[in-house]
Coordinates of C-alpha atoms in Angstrom, one line a residue:
M1 CA 147.5 101.8 83.6
P2 CA 147.3 101.0 79.9
A3 CA 145.4 103.1 77.8
A4 CA 143.3 100.4 77.0
A5 CA 142.2 99.6 80.8
M6 CA 141.4 103.2 81.1
T7 CA 139.0 103.1 78.4
D8 CA 137.0 99.9 79.5
I9 CA 136.8 101.8 82.9
H10 CA 135.4 104.4 81.9
A11 CA 132.8 102.6 79.4
Y12 CA 131.9 100.7 82.5
L13 CA 131.5 104.0 84.5
E14 CA 129.5 105.2 82.3
R15 CA 127.2 102.2 81.5
H16 CA 126.7 102.2 85.5
Q17 CA 125.9 106.0 86.0
Q18 CA 123.2 105.8 83.4
K19 CA 121.5 103.0 84.9
E20 CA 118.4 103.7 86.5
L21 CA 118.7 104.2 89.3
L22 CA 115.5 102.5 92.3
R23 CA 115.0 103.1 95.8
L24 CA 113.0 100.9 97.9
L25 CA 112.6 99.9 101.9
T26 CA 112.0 97.0 103.6
C27 CA 108.8 97.0 106.6
G28 CA 106.6 94.9 107.9
S29 CA 106.4 93.6 111.5
V30 CA 109.2 92.9 113.9
D31 CA 111.5 89.6 113.3
D32 CA 109.9 89.1 109.7
G33 CA 113.0 88.7 108.4
K34 CA 114.1 92.8 106.9
S35 CA 117.7 92.8 107.6
T36 CA 118.3 89.1 106.5
L37 CA 116.3 89.5 103.5
I38 CA 118.6 92.3 102.6
G39 CA 122.0 90.4 103.6
R40 CA 120.7 88.0 101.6
L41 CA 120.3 90.0 98.4
M42 CA 123.7 91.4 99.1
H43 CA 125.4 87.8 99.0
D44 CA 124.0 86.1 96.2
T45 CA 124.5 89.8 94.5
R46 CA 128.1 90.0 95.7
A47 CA 127.6 93.2 96.6
I48 CA 129.5 92.4 100.3
Y49 CA 132.9 93.4 100.0
E50 CA 135.6 90.1 101.5
D51 CA 136.2 92.2 104.5
Q52 CA 132.9 93.3 105.9
L53 CA 131.7 89.0 104.7
A54 CA 134.4 88.1 107.1
A55 CA 134.0 90.2 110.0
I56 CA 130.4 88.9 109.5
R57 CA 131.1 85.4 110.1
R58 CA 133.3 86.6 113.4
D59 CA 130.1 88.1 114.3
S60 CA 127.8 85.3 114.0
V61 CA 129.9 83.2 115.9
R62 CA 130.1 86.1 118.8
Q63 CA 125.9 86.6 118.7
G64 CA 125.3 83.4 118.5
T65 CA 122.1 84.4 116.6
T66 CA 121.7 81.6 114.4
G67 CA 123.7 78.9 116.2
G68 CA 127.1 80.0 114.7
E69 CA 126.1 80.0 110.9
L70 CA 126.2 83.2 108.9
D71 CA 123.6 85.9 110.0
L72 CA 123.4 88.0 107.1
A73 CA 121.0 90.7 109.3
L74 CA 124.4 91.7 111.0
L75 CA 125.1 93.4 107.7
T76 CA 122.4 96.4 108.4
D77 CA 121.8 96.0 112.3
G78 CA 125.3 98.0 113.5
L79 CA 124.3 99.5 116.2
R80 CA 125.3 98.0 119.5
A81 CA 121.8 97.4 120.8
E82 CA 120.4 96.2 117.9
R83 CA 123.1 93.7 118.0
E84 CA 122.2 92.5 121.8
Q85 CA 118.4 92.6 121.0
G86 CA 118.1 91.0 117.6
I87 CA 116.3 93.7 116.0
T88 CA 116.5 96.9 114.0
I89 CA 116.1 100.2 115.4
D90 CA 117.5 103.3 113.0
V91 CA 116.6 103.1 109.1
A92 CA 120.1 101.7 107.8
Y93 CA 120.9 102.3 104.3
R94 CA 122.6 100.3 102.0
Y95 CA 123.9 100.7 97.9
F96 CA 124.0 97.8 95.6
S97 CA 124.0 97.2 91.9
T98 CA 123.1 94.8 88.8
D99 CA 123.5 94.5 85.5
R100 CA 120.2 96.3 84.5
R101 CA 119.5 98.5 88.3
K102 CA 121.4 100.4 90.6
F103 CA 119.3 100.0 94.1
I104 CA 119.6 102.3 97.5
I105 CA 117.8 100.3 100.4
A106 CA 116.2 100.8 103.2
D107 CA 116.2 99.0 106.2
C108 CA 113.4 99.9 108.5
P109 CA 112.8 99.0 112.3
G110 CA 109.8 96.3 112.7
H111 CA 109.0 98.0 116.0
E112 CA 105.6 100.6 117.1
Q113 CA 107.6 102.7 119.0
Y114 CA 110.1 103.8 116.3
T115 CA 107.4 103.5 113.5
R116 CA 108.7 107.0 112.9
N117 CA 111.6 105.5 111.8
M118 CA 109.9 104.0 109.2
A119 CA 108.0 106.9 107.8
T120 CA 111.1 108.6 107.4
G121 CA 112.7 106.2 105.3
A122 CA 110.4 105.4 103.1
S123 CA 109.7 109.3 102.1
T124 CA 112.1 108.9 99.1
C125 CA 111.0 105.5 98.6
Q126 CA 109.7 104.5 95.0
L127 CA 108.8 100.5 96.4
A128 CA 108.4 98.6 99.5
I129 CA 109.1 95.3 100.6
I130 CA 106.8 94.2 103.1
L131 CA 107.8 91.2 105.1
I132 CA 105.2 89.1 106.8
D133 CA 106.5 85.8 108.6
A134 CA 104.6 82.6 107.3
R135 CA 103.8 81.5 110.6
H136 CA 102.3 84.3 112.0
G137 CA 100.3 85.8 108.7
V138 CA 99.4 89.6 109.1
M139 CA 100.2 91.5 111.9
P140 CA 99.1 94.5 113.0
Q141 CA 102.7 96.2 112.4
T142 CA 101.8 94.6 108.1
R143 CA 99.1 97.0 108.0
R144 CA 100.7 99.7 109.8
H145 CA 103.6 100.2 107.9
S146 CA 101.4 99.0 104.6
Y147 CA 98.9 102.1 105.0
I148 CA 102.5 104.5 105.9
C149 CA 103.2 103.5 102.2
S150 CA 100.0 103.8 100.5
L151 CA 99.8 107.4 102.6
L152 CA 103.2 108.2 101.7
G153 CA 102.0 107.7 97.8
I154 CA 104.5 104.6 97.3
K155 CA 103.4 103.6 93.9
H156 CA 104.8 99.4 93.7
L157 CA 104.5 97.0 96.6
V158 CA 105.7 93.7 97.3
V159 CA 104.5 91.5 99.2
A160 CA 107.2 88.7 100.1
I161 CA 105.9 85.9 102.3
N162 CA 109.6 84.8 104.2
K163 CA 110.0 81.8 106.5
M164 CA 108.3 79.7 103.8
D165 CA 111.1 76.6 105.1
L166 CA 109.3 77.1 108.7
V167 CA 106.0 75.8 107.1
G168 CA 107.3 73.0 104.7
F169 CA 106.9 75.5 101.8
D170 CA 103.3 74.8 101.8
E171 CA 101.2 76.6 99.1
A172 CA 98.0 77.2 101.0
V173 CA 99.9 79.2 103.9
F174 CA 101.3 81.5 101.0
E175 CA 97.1 81.9 99.5
D176 CA 95.8 82.4 102.9
I177 CA 98.1 85.1 103.6
R178 CA 97.7 86.7 100.1
R179 CA 93.7 86.8 100.6
A180 CA 94.0 88.0 103.7
Y181 CA 96.1 91.4 102.7
T182 CA 94.5 91.5 99.3
D183 CA 91.3 92.2 101.5
F184 CA 93.7 94.7 103.3
A185 CA 94.8 96.1 100.5
A186 CA 91.6 97.2 99.1
G187 CA 91.6 100.2 101.4
L188 CA 94.7 101.0 100.5
Q189 CA 95.9 103.9 97.3
I190 CA 98.2 100.9 96.0
H191 CA 97.7 99.6 92.2
D192 CA 101.1 97.6 92.0
I193 CA 101.0 94.5 94.6
T194 CA 103.2 91.3 93.9
F195 CA 103.4 88.3 96.4
I196 CA 106.4 86.2 96.6
P197 CA 107.5 83.3 98.9
I198 CA 110.7 83.4 100.0
S199 CA 113.2 82.3 102.6
A200 CA 115.6 85.0 102.7
R201 CA 117.7 83.0 105.0
D202 CA 118.4 80.0 102.7
G203 CA 118.1 82.0 99.7
D204 CA 114.8 80.9 98.3
N205 CA 113.1 83.0 95.5
V206 CA 115.7 85.9 96.7
V207 CA 117.8 86.2 93.9
E208 CA 117.3 82.4 92.7
A209 CA 114.2 80.5 92.2
G210 CA 115.5 77.5 94.0
G211 CA 113.3 74.1 93.5
R212 CA 111.4 73.7 96.5
M213 CA 108.7 75.7 95.8
P214 CA 107.9 74.3 92.4
W215 CA 104.5 75.5 92.9
Y216 CA 105.2 79.4 92.3
Q217 CA 105.6 80.3 89.0
G218 CA 106.6 83.8 88.8
P219 CA 110.1 85.6 88.9
P220 CA 112.1 85.6 91.8
L221 CA 112.3 89.2 93.8
L222 CA 115.5 90.2 92.4
A223 CA 114.4 89.8 89.2
H224 CA 111.1 91.5 89.9
L225 CA 112.8 94.6 91.4
E226 CA 115.0 94.5 88.3
T227 CA 112.2 94.9 86.2
V228 CA 109.2 96.9 87.4
H229 CA 107.9 100.1 85.8
I230 CA 108.8 103.3 87.5
A231 CA 109.5 105.5 84.8
S232 CA 106.1 106.8 84.5
D233 CA 105.7 107.0 88.4
R234 CA 107.7 110.7 88.1
N235 CA 105.9 113.8 87.3
L236 CA 107.0 115.2 84.5
S237 CA 103.5 117.9 83.6
D238 CA 103.8 120.6 86.3
L239 CA 106.8 122.4 86.2
R240 CA 107.9 123.3 89.9
L241 CA 110.8 124.6 91.2
P242 CA 111.7 126.1 94.3
V243 CA 114.3 128.7 94.4
Q244 CA 116.6 127.3 97.2
L245 CA 119.0 130.2 96.6
V246 CA 120.1 133.1 94.7
L247 CA 123.0 134.0 93.3
R248 CA 124.8 137.0 92.5
P249 CA 128.5 136.4 91.8
S250 CA 128.8 139.5 89.9
H251 CA 126.7 142.6 88.6
D252 CA 126.2 141.0 85.5
F253 CA 124.9 137.3 86.5
R254 CA 121.6 136.2 88.4
G255 CA 120.9 133.2 89.2
F256 CA 118.2 131.3 91.1
A257 CA 119.4 128.0 91.9
G258 CA 117.2 124.8 93.5
S259 CA 116.0 121.6 92.4
I260 CA 113.3 120.9 90.3
A261 CA 110.3 119.2 92.2
S262 CA 109.0 118.1 89.2
G263 CA 108.2 118.7 85.3
V264 CA 110.4 120.0 82.5
L265 CA 111.8 122.9 82.1
R266 CA 113.6 124.5 78.8
V267 CA 115.5 127.2 77.8
G268 CA 112.5 130.2 75.9
D269 CA 109.7 128.8 78.3
E270 CA 107.5 131.1 80.1
V271 CA 107.3 131.3 83.6
V272 CA 105.5 133.0 86.3
V273 CA 107.2 133.5 90.1
L274 CA 105.2 132.5 93.0
P275 CA 103.5 134.4 94.8
S276 CA 104.3 137.9 93.1
R277 CA 102.9 136.1 89.6
A278 CA 106.1 138.0 87.9
R279 CA 106.1 137.1 84.4
S280 CA 109.4 136.3 82.2
T281 CA 111.2 133.7 79.8
V282 CA 114.2 131.1 80.7
K283 CA 117.2 132.9 79.1
R284 CA 119.9 130.0 80.6
L285 CA 119.5 126.8 82.8
V286 CA 123.2 126.8 84.3
T287 CA 124.8 123.5 85.9
F288 CA 127.7 122.2 87.2
D289 CA 129.0 120.8 83.5
G290 CA 127.7 124.2 81.6
D291 CA 124.5 125.1 80.0
L292 CA 121.3 122.9 79.0
E293 CA 118.9 123.4 76.8
E294 CA 116.2 121.0 78.7
A295 CA 116.3 120.1 83.0
H296 CA 113.9 118.2 84.6
A297 CA 113.2 116.9 87.6
P298 CA 115.1 115.8 90.1
M299 CA 118.1 117.7 88.2
A300 CA 119.5 121.0 89.7
V301 CA 120.0 123.9 88.2
T302 CA 120.2 127.5 88.0
V303 CA 117.6 129.4 86.2
V304 CA 118.5 132.7 85.0
L305 CA 115.8 135.2 83.7
A306 CA 115.2 137.1 81.0
D307 CA 113.9 140.2 82.4
E308 CA 114.6 141.5 86.1
V309 CA 112.3 140.5 88.1
D310 CA 112.0 140.0 92.3
V311 CA 112.6 136.4 93.3
S312 CA 113.3 134.8 96.6
R313 CA 114.1 131.5 98.6
G314 CA 111.2 130.3 98.9
D315 CA 109.8 131.3 95.5
V316 CA 107.8 128.8 93.3
I317 CA 109.0 128.9 89.5
V318 CA 106.1 127.5 87.7
R319 CA 104.6 127.4 84.2
P320 CA 101.6 130.1 83.4
G321 CA 98.5 127.9 83.0
G322 CA 99.8 125.1 85.5
E323 CA 99.8 127.1 88.8
P324 CA 99.6 125.1 92.0
Q325 CA 96.7 126.1 94.8
Q326 CA 97.6 128.9 97.0
A327 CA 96.2 129.0 100.7
S328 CA 96.9 129.4 104.3
E329 CA 94.7 127.3 105.7
V330 CA 95.1 123.8 104.8
E331 CA 94.1 120.2 105.6
A332 CA 96.7 117.4 106.0
M333 CA 97.2 114.1 106.7
V334 CA 100.0 113.7 109.5
V335 CA 102.3 111.6 111.0
W336 CA 103.2 112.4 114.2
M337 CA 107.1 111.6 115.9
D338 CA 106.8 113.8 119.1
E339 CA 106.4 111.9 122.1
R340 CA 104.6 115.2 123.1
P341 CA 101.5 114.7 121.7
L342 CA 100.2 117.1 119.1
V343 CA 97.5 119.8 120.8
R344 CA 95.0 122.3 119.2
G345 CA 96.3 125.8 119.3
R346 CA 99.8 125.2 119.7
S347 CA 102.3 126.8 117.2
Y348 CA 104.7 124.9 115.0
L349 CA 106.7 125.6 112.2
I350 CA 105.5 124.3 108.8
K351 CA 108.6 123.3 106.0
H352 CA 107.3 123.0 102.9
N353 CA 110.1 122.8 100.4
T354 CA 112.2 126.1 100.7
R355 CA 109.5 128.2 102.4
T356 CA 109.3 128.0 106.4
V357 CA 106.0 129.2 108.0
P358 CA 104.6 129.4 111.1
G359 CA 101.3 128.0 111.7
E360 CA 98.9 125.9 114.5
L361 CA 96.6 122.9 114.9
E362 CA 93.0 124.1 114.4
A363 CA 91.5 121.2 114.9
V364 CA 91.6 117.0 114.0
L365 CA 89.4 116.1 111.9
H366 CA 89.9 112.6 112.4
R367 CA 92.7 110.0 113.5
V368 CA 93.0 106.7 111.5
D369 CA 93.2 102.7 113.3
V370 CA 95.4 102.0 111.0
A371 CA 94.8 98.3 111.6
T372 CA 91.1 98.6 110.6
L373 CA 91.9 101.9 108.1
E374 CA 88.6 103.3 110.1
R375 CA 87.7 106.9 111.0
R376 CA 87.9 107.6 114.7
P377 CA 86.8 111.0 116.5
A378 CA 90.7 112.2 118.0
D379 CA 91.3 116.3 119.6
G380 CA 95.1 115.6 119.3
L381 CA 97.6 112.5 117.6
A382 CA 100.2 110.8 120.4
M383 CA 103.7 109.7 118.6
N384 CA 103.0 107.3 116.1
E385 CA 99.7 108.2 115.2
I386 CA 97.7 109.2 111.9
G387 CA 95.3 111.7 111.1
R388 CA 93.8 114.3 109.2
C389 CA 94.4 117.7 110.4
A390 CA 93.7 121.5 109.8
L391 CA 96.2 123.8 110.2
A392 CA 96.2 127.7 109.9
L393 CA 99.5 128.7 108.9
H394 CA 100.9 133.1 108.6
R395 CA 101.6 132.6 105.5
P396 CA 100.1 131.0 102.4
L397 CA 101.5 128.3 100.6
N398 CA 101.8 127.2 96.8
F399 CA 101.4 123.4 96.9
D400 CA 99.7 120.9 95.2
P401 CA 97.8 117.8 96.7
Y402 CA 100.0 115.1 97.6
A403 CA 98.4 112.7 95.7
V404 CA 98.9 114.9 92.6
N405 CA 102.2 115.8 93.1
Q406 CA 104.5 114.2 96.1
A407 CA 107.0 116.8 95.6
T408 CA 104.9 120.2 96.6
G409 CA 102.3 117.9 98.0
G410 CA 104.5 117.4 101.6
F411 CA 105.7 118.9 104.6
I412 CA 107.8 118.5 107.6
I413 CA 106.4 120.0 111.1
I414 CA 108.9 121.7 113.3
D415 CA 109.2 122.3 117.1
R416 CA 109.7 126.0 117.9
T417 CA 111.5 125.4 120.8
T418 CA 114.0 122.4 120.5
N419 CA 114.0 123.0 116.6
G420 CA 113.4 118.9 115.9
T421 CA 111.4 117.4 113.3
V422 CA 108.0 116.4 115.1
G423 CA 106.0 115.1 112.4
A424 CA 105.2 115.0 108.6
G425 CA 102.2 116.0 106.3
M426 CA 100.8 115.7 103.3
L427 CA 98.3 117.7 102.0
C428 CA 94.7 117.1 100.7
D429 CA 92.5 118.7 98.7
R430 CA 90.1 120.1 100.7
G431 CA 87.4 119.6 97.6
D432 CA 83.9 122.0 99.2
R433 CA 85.3 122.3 103.2
S434 CA 85.8 125.3 102.4
G435 CA 82.6 126.9 102.4
G436 CA 78.9 126.8 101.7
A437 CA 75.9 124.7 103.7
D438 CA 75.9 121.8 105.1
P439 CA 74.3 119.4 102.7
W440 CA 73.6 116.3 105.3
A441 CA 71.6 119.2 107.5
A442 CA 68.1 118.8 107.8
P443 CA 65.7 122.1 106.5
G444 CA 63.2 121.1 108.7
V445 CA 60.3 123.8 107.0
D446 CA 59.2 125.1 103.8
E447 CA 60.6 128.7 102.6
G448 CA 56.9 129.7 104.0
G449 CA 57.8 128.9 107.5
R450 CA 55.3 125.8 107.6
D451 CA 55.8 121.9 108.1
H452 CA 53.7 120.2 105.7
R453 CA 52.3 116.9 107.7
S454 CA 50.7 113.9 105.1
A455 CA 47.0 113.0 107.1
V456 CA 47.8 109.7 106.5
T457 CA 50.5 108.2 109.1
R458 CA 53.5 105.7 108.5
E459 CA 51.3 103.9 111.3
A460 CA 48.4 103.3 109.2
R461 CA 50.5 102.5 106.0
E462 CA 52.4 99.9 108.0
E463 CA 49.2 98.3 109.4
R464 CA 47.3 98.5 105.6
F465 CA 50.5 96.5 104.0
G466 CA 50.8 94.6 107.1
Q467 CA 54.7 95.0 107.6
R468 CA 57.2 97.6 109.6
A469 CA 58.5 99.9 107.2
V470 CA 62.3 99.7 107.2
T471 CA 65.8 100.9 104.8
L472 CA 67.8 98.0 104.5
L473 CA 71.3 99.3 103.2
L474 CA 73.7 96.8 101.4
T475 CA 77.7 98.4 101.2
G476 CA 80.2 96.3 99.6
L477 CA 82.7 97.0 97.1
P478 CA 82.1 96.5 93.3
G479 CA 81.5 92.8 92.5
S480 CA 80.6 91.5 96.3
G481 CA 76.9 91.3 94.6
K482 CA 74.9 94.3 96.2
A483 CA 73.0 95.0 93.1
T484 CA 72.3 90.6 92.9
L485 CA 70.8 90.3 96.2
A486 CA 68.9 93.1 96.2
Y487 CA 66.7 92.6 93.2
A488 CA 66.5 89.1 94.8
L489 CA 65.0 89.9 97.8
E490 CA 62.9 92.2 96.3
Q491 CA 61.7 89.1 94.6
R492 CA 61.3 87.7 97.3
L493 CA 59.4 89.7 99.6
F494 CA 56.6 91.0 96.6
A495 CA 56.0 87.4 96.0
A496 CA 54.4 87.6 99.9
G497 CA 53.3 90.7 99.5
R498 CA 55.5 93.3 100.6
A499 CA 55.3 96.5 99.2
V500 CA 59.1 97.1 98.5
T501 CA 61.4 99.1 96.5
V502 CA 64.6 98.9 95.8
L503 CA 67.3 102.1 95.0
Y504 CA 70.6 101.0 93.0
G505 CA 73.2 103.1 93.1
P506 CA 74.1 103.5 89.2
A507 CA 70.2 103.9 88.2
M508 CA 70.3 106.8 90.8
R509 CA 73.7 108.0 89.1
R510 CA 71.2 107.7 85.4
G511 CA 68.6 110.4 86.7
L512 CA 68.6 111.7 90.1
A513 CA 71.9 111.4 90.6
R514 CA 73.1 112.1 86.6
D515 CA 75.4 115.7 88.0
L516 CA 77.3 113.7 90.0
G517 CA 81.0 112.2 89.8
Y518 CA 83.3 109.7 91.3
G519 CA 84.9 111.7 94.3
A520 CA 84.7 111.2 98.0
D521 CA 82.0 114.5 97.7
D522 CA 79.9 113.1 94.9
R523 CA 80.0 109.6 96.1
S524 CA 78.9 111.0 99.4
E525 CA 76.3 113.4 97.8
N526 CA 74.8 110.4 96.4
L527 CA 74.2 107.9 98.7
R528 CA 72.9 111.6 101.0
R529 CA 70.0 112.0 98.1
A530 CA 69.4 108.2 98.3
A531 CA 68.8 108.5 102.2
E532 CA 66.4 111.5 101.7
V533 CA 64.9 109.2 99.0
A534 CA 64.0 106.1 101.2
R535 CA 62.8 108.4 104.1
L536 CA 60.3 108.9 102.0
F537 CA 59.6 105.7 101.2
N538 CA 59.6 104.6 104.9
E539 CA 57.1 107.3 105.3
S540 CA 55.2 105.8 102.7
G541 CA 55.7 102.4 104.1
L542 CA 57.6 100.8 102.0
I543 CA 60.2 98.5 102.8
C544 CA 63.2 99.7 100.6
I545 CA 66.5 98.0 100.0
C546 CA 69.3 100.3 99.3
A547 CA 72.2 99.1 97.4
F548 CA 75.6 101.3 97.4
V549 CA 79.6 101.1 97.5
A550 CA 79.0 103.8 99.9
P551 CA 82.8 103.3 100.5
H552 CA 83.2 105.9 104.0
E553 CA 81.6 105.2 107.6
A554 CA 81.4 109.0 108.3
V555 CA 79.0 109.0 105.5
R556 CA 76.8 106.1 106.2
A557 CA 76.7 107.0 109.5
R558 CA 75.1 110.1 108.2
A559 CA 72.6 108.4 105.8
R560 CA 71.3 106.2 108.8
Q561 CA 70.7 109.2 111.0
V562 CA 68.5 110.9 108.0
I563 CA 66.8 107.6 107.5
G564 CA 66.0 107.2 111.2
P565 CA 67.2 105.7 114.0
G566 CA 65.7 102.3 113.8
R567 CA 65.0 102.1 110.5
A568 CA 68.1 101.7 109.1
L569 CA 69.8 98.4 108.9
E570 CA 73.3 98.1 107.7
V571 CA 74.4 94.9 106.0
H572 CA 78.2 94.0 104.7
L573 CA 78.5 91.9 101.4
S574 CA 82.3 90.8 101.6
A575 CA 84.5 89.1 99.2
P576 CA 88.4 88.6 98.2
L577 CA 89.1 90.8 95.3
D578 CA 89.9 88.0 93.1
V579 CA 86.1 87.2 93.2
R580 CA 84.9 90.4 92.7
R581 CA 87.4 90.8 89.8
A582 CA 85.5 87.1 88.6
R583 CA 82.2 88.6 88.7
D584 CA 83.0 92.0 87.2
R585 CA 81.5 91.6 83.3
T586 CA 81.5 95.3 82.5
G587 CA 85.2 95.4 83.1
L588 CA 85.2 98.0 85.6
Y589 CA 88.4 96.6 87.4
A590 CA 90.4 96.7 84.4
R591 CA 89.4 100.0 83.4
A592 CA 90.7 101.0 87.1
D593 CA 93.7 99.4 86.8
A594 CA 94.7 101.4 83.8
G595 CA 93.9 104.8 85.5
E596 CA 90.5 105.2 83.1
I597 CA 88.2 105.2 86.5
K598 CA 89.6 107.5 89.6
A599 CA 89.2 106.9 92.5
F600 CA 87.7 103.4 92.3
P601 CA 87.2 102.1 95.6
G602 CA 89.2 98.6 96.4
V603 CA 91.7 99.8 93.9
S604 CA 92.8 103.1 93.2
A605 CA 90.5 104.8 96.8
A606 CA 89.9 103.3 100.0
Y607 CA 87.2 101.4 101.1
E608 CA 85.5 101.6 105.1
A609 CA 84.1 98.1 106.3
P610 CA 81.0 98.8 108.5
V611 CA 82.4 98.6 112.3
A612 CA 78.8 97.3 113.8
P613 CA 77.2 96.1 110.7
D614 CA 73.8 94.1 111.6
L615 CA 74.6 91.5 108.9
V616 CA 77.8 90.3 107.0
L617 CA 77.2 88.1 104.2
P618 CA 80.6 86.3 102.5
T619 CA 79.0 86.0 98.9
H620 CA 82.3 83.9 98.1
E621 CA 80.7 81.1 101.1
L622 CA 77.2 81.6 100.4
G623 CA 74.7 81.6 97.7
E624 CA 72.4 83.8 96.8
A625 CA 69.1 81.7 98.1
A626 CA 71.1 81.4 101.2
C627 CA 71.8 84.9 101.6
V628 CA 68.2 85.6 100.6
D629 CA 67.0 83.8 103.3
A630 CA 69.8 85.7 105.7
L631 CA 68.1 88.9 104.9
V632 CA 64.6 87.6 104.9
E633 CA 65.2 86.4 108.5
L634 CA 67.6 90.1 109.4
L635 CA 64.2 91.9 108.6
R636 CA 61.8 89.0 110.8
S637 CA 64.5 89.8 113.7
R638 CA 63.8 92.9 112.9
G639 CA 59.7 93.2 113.2
A640 CA 59.7 94.3 109.8
V641 CA 57.7 90.5 108.6
G642 CA 56.0 88.5 110.0

């Protein structure tokens, strides 16, 4: 081969090696077109070899699923059972590239019984394509897969509304599905969601835009995949290097090999080895291609330290002052994958990075209903169920919460009898669960052992005011209209001669709750204080209107218990995300999108809608006066006002 040709080949290979790699998956409900979409992507980018394409043409005629036309789904549906049933059973991986980026794409099964396969495929991906059949809209499995993507820390989501050709490329259908999915996704911790209408069978908006949906002004799917920003997704601040192997080829070399899970490591850096906490500095960074001055995630390196310190497989090399948490009692979100249920007391092996330790399930704190994102009580987890669990380990782990660092926050659960993987877990931050008194527990009496009671009873006060004292809890995401309706209702009732007051979340934070932040525990404490104040107002005969986001159902339930049975009325104010954003005059949503506000419900934190509210008000459909009328009617029906 001429030297010039060899130079061109080497230059091409060098350019190809420098391309950024994007790992993605397709998921969603059954028969939404996941395999067809992958086949279309590869076909239209000319990533299918001629012999593969010829084989697919022959199989398309033999299978007869598309009337003899080319069935691109057969590219990934390689198992005999998949082709016989026309479904995907196992995860299939395909590779292709364009001039701008390399891709590894996983085709995940849609059936509920193969959810564990989907979780496995999603565990290494940076982006997920959620397929939705335009004829059917958002299905339970769509919600299940979306929740798992959120749980596994996938930061970028493309909702591809497929089969638009079967609904006449109707923009209204697309918008209805977009609104429905957006409302559901408010409870997911995914900040980057893009909606694209496509026809995977015909290729509309897959690689090329096509002309049958002129109302869609965004890029086609491939253009989005080539340009989505993923460089900042990797954690480069927290150094974590789990030691995989100790290398001692000769008496004058001792190195510690492993892949850098996160962070950057340089020659001369001071490091700490956990769990021994021995300190040293990096003398060399050795690789197959020679020594380096600097290495970063996910590179595989052998670290040579300047001092003779005891380091073994399973230890973790970190930077001083940036150590992870260490605990033998941990909490984690667990995806259960085995036919035998996860039960309390059974012993399992927990494989966390390069360390494997025995452990037992202490309790299932709650099970997640992935269709509604509600938390349900549970004693165990059946196959494909997801729940928050408390685990007791025989030796402590050095870990980060999964939300902070996926590399050191994930683990798998291994059955000690079969040695098979039966579950996957994402470690959580326990917060203040580890100890301390329950702040919701009623004190009952004062320090002197006495229970003081006013001589003026609540009943007497209610008779004086001509009303029944209740608390109206208005809950909903920011921008749903809580404060507006709370103060409008207060004005209506006051004008009618009622004794009424308002407790508003931000107002509480300016005084009684000024010491609280916006994490889950602080939001719980803010509502607890408000519930105690509301109870005191009710004891004084007043009607109290509370306006709080109160994102967690379990916390609202405890607030209702504090206020008292029959006296707490829950009203859910609902509005689509685009309406809530339009109402936001303070820029909260924009600041949350930019990461300036952490754990913001509806953007970066979950919101659990009430299970059985006393009233639901769609504030985007009803005007202020109509909403206030409905609230007054609720109070009248419960005997609070005449």
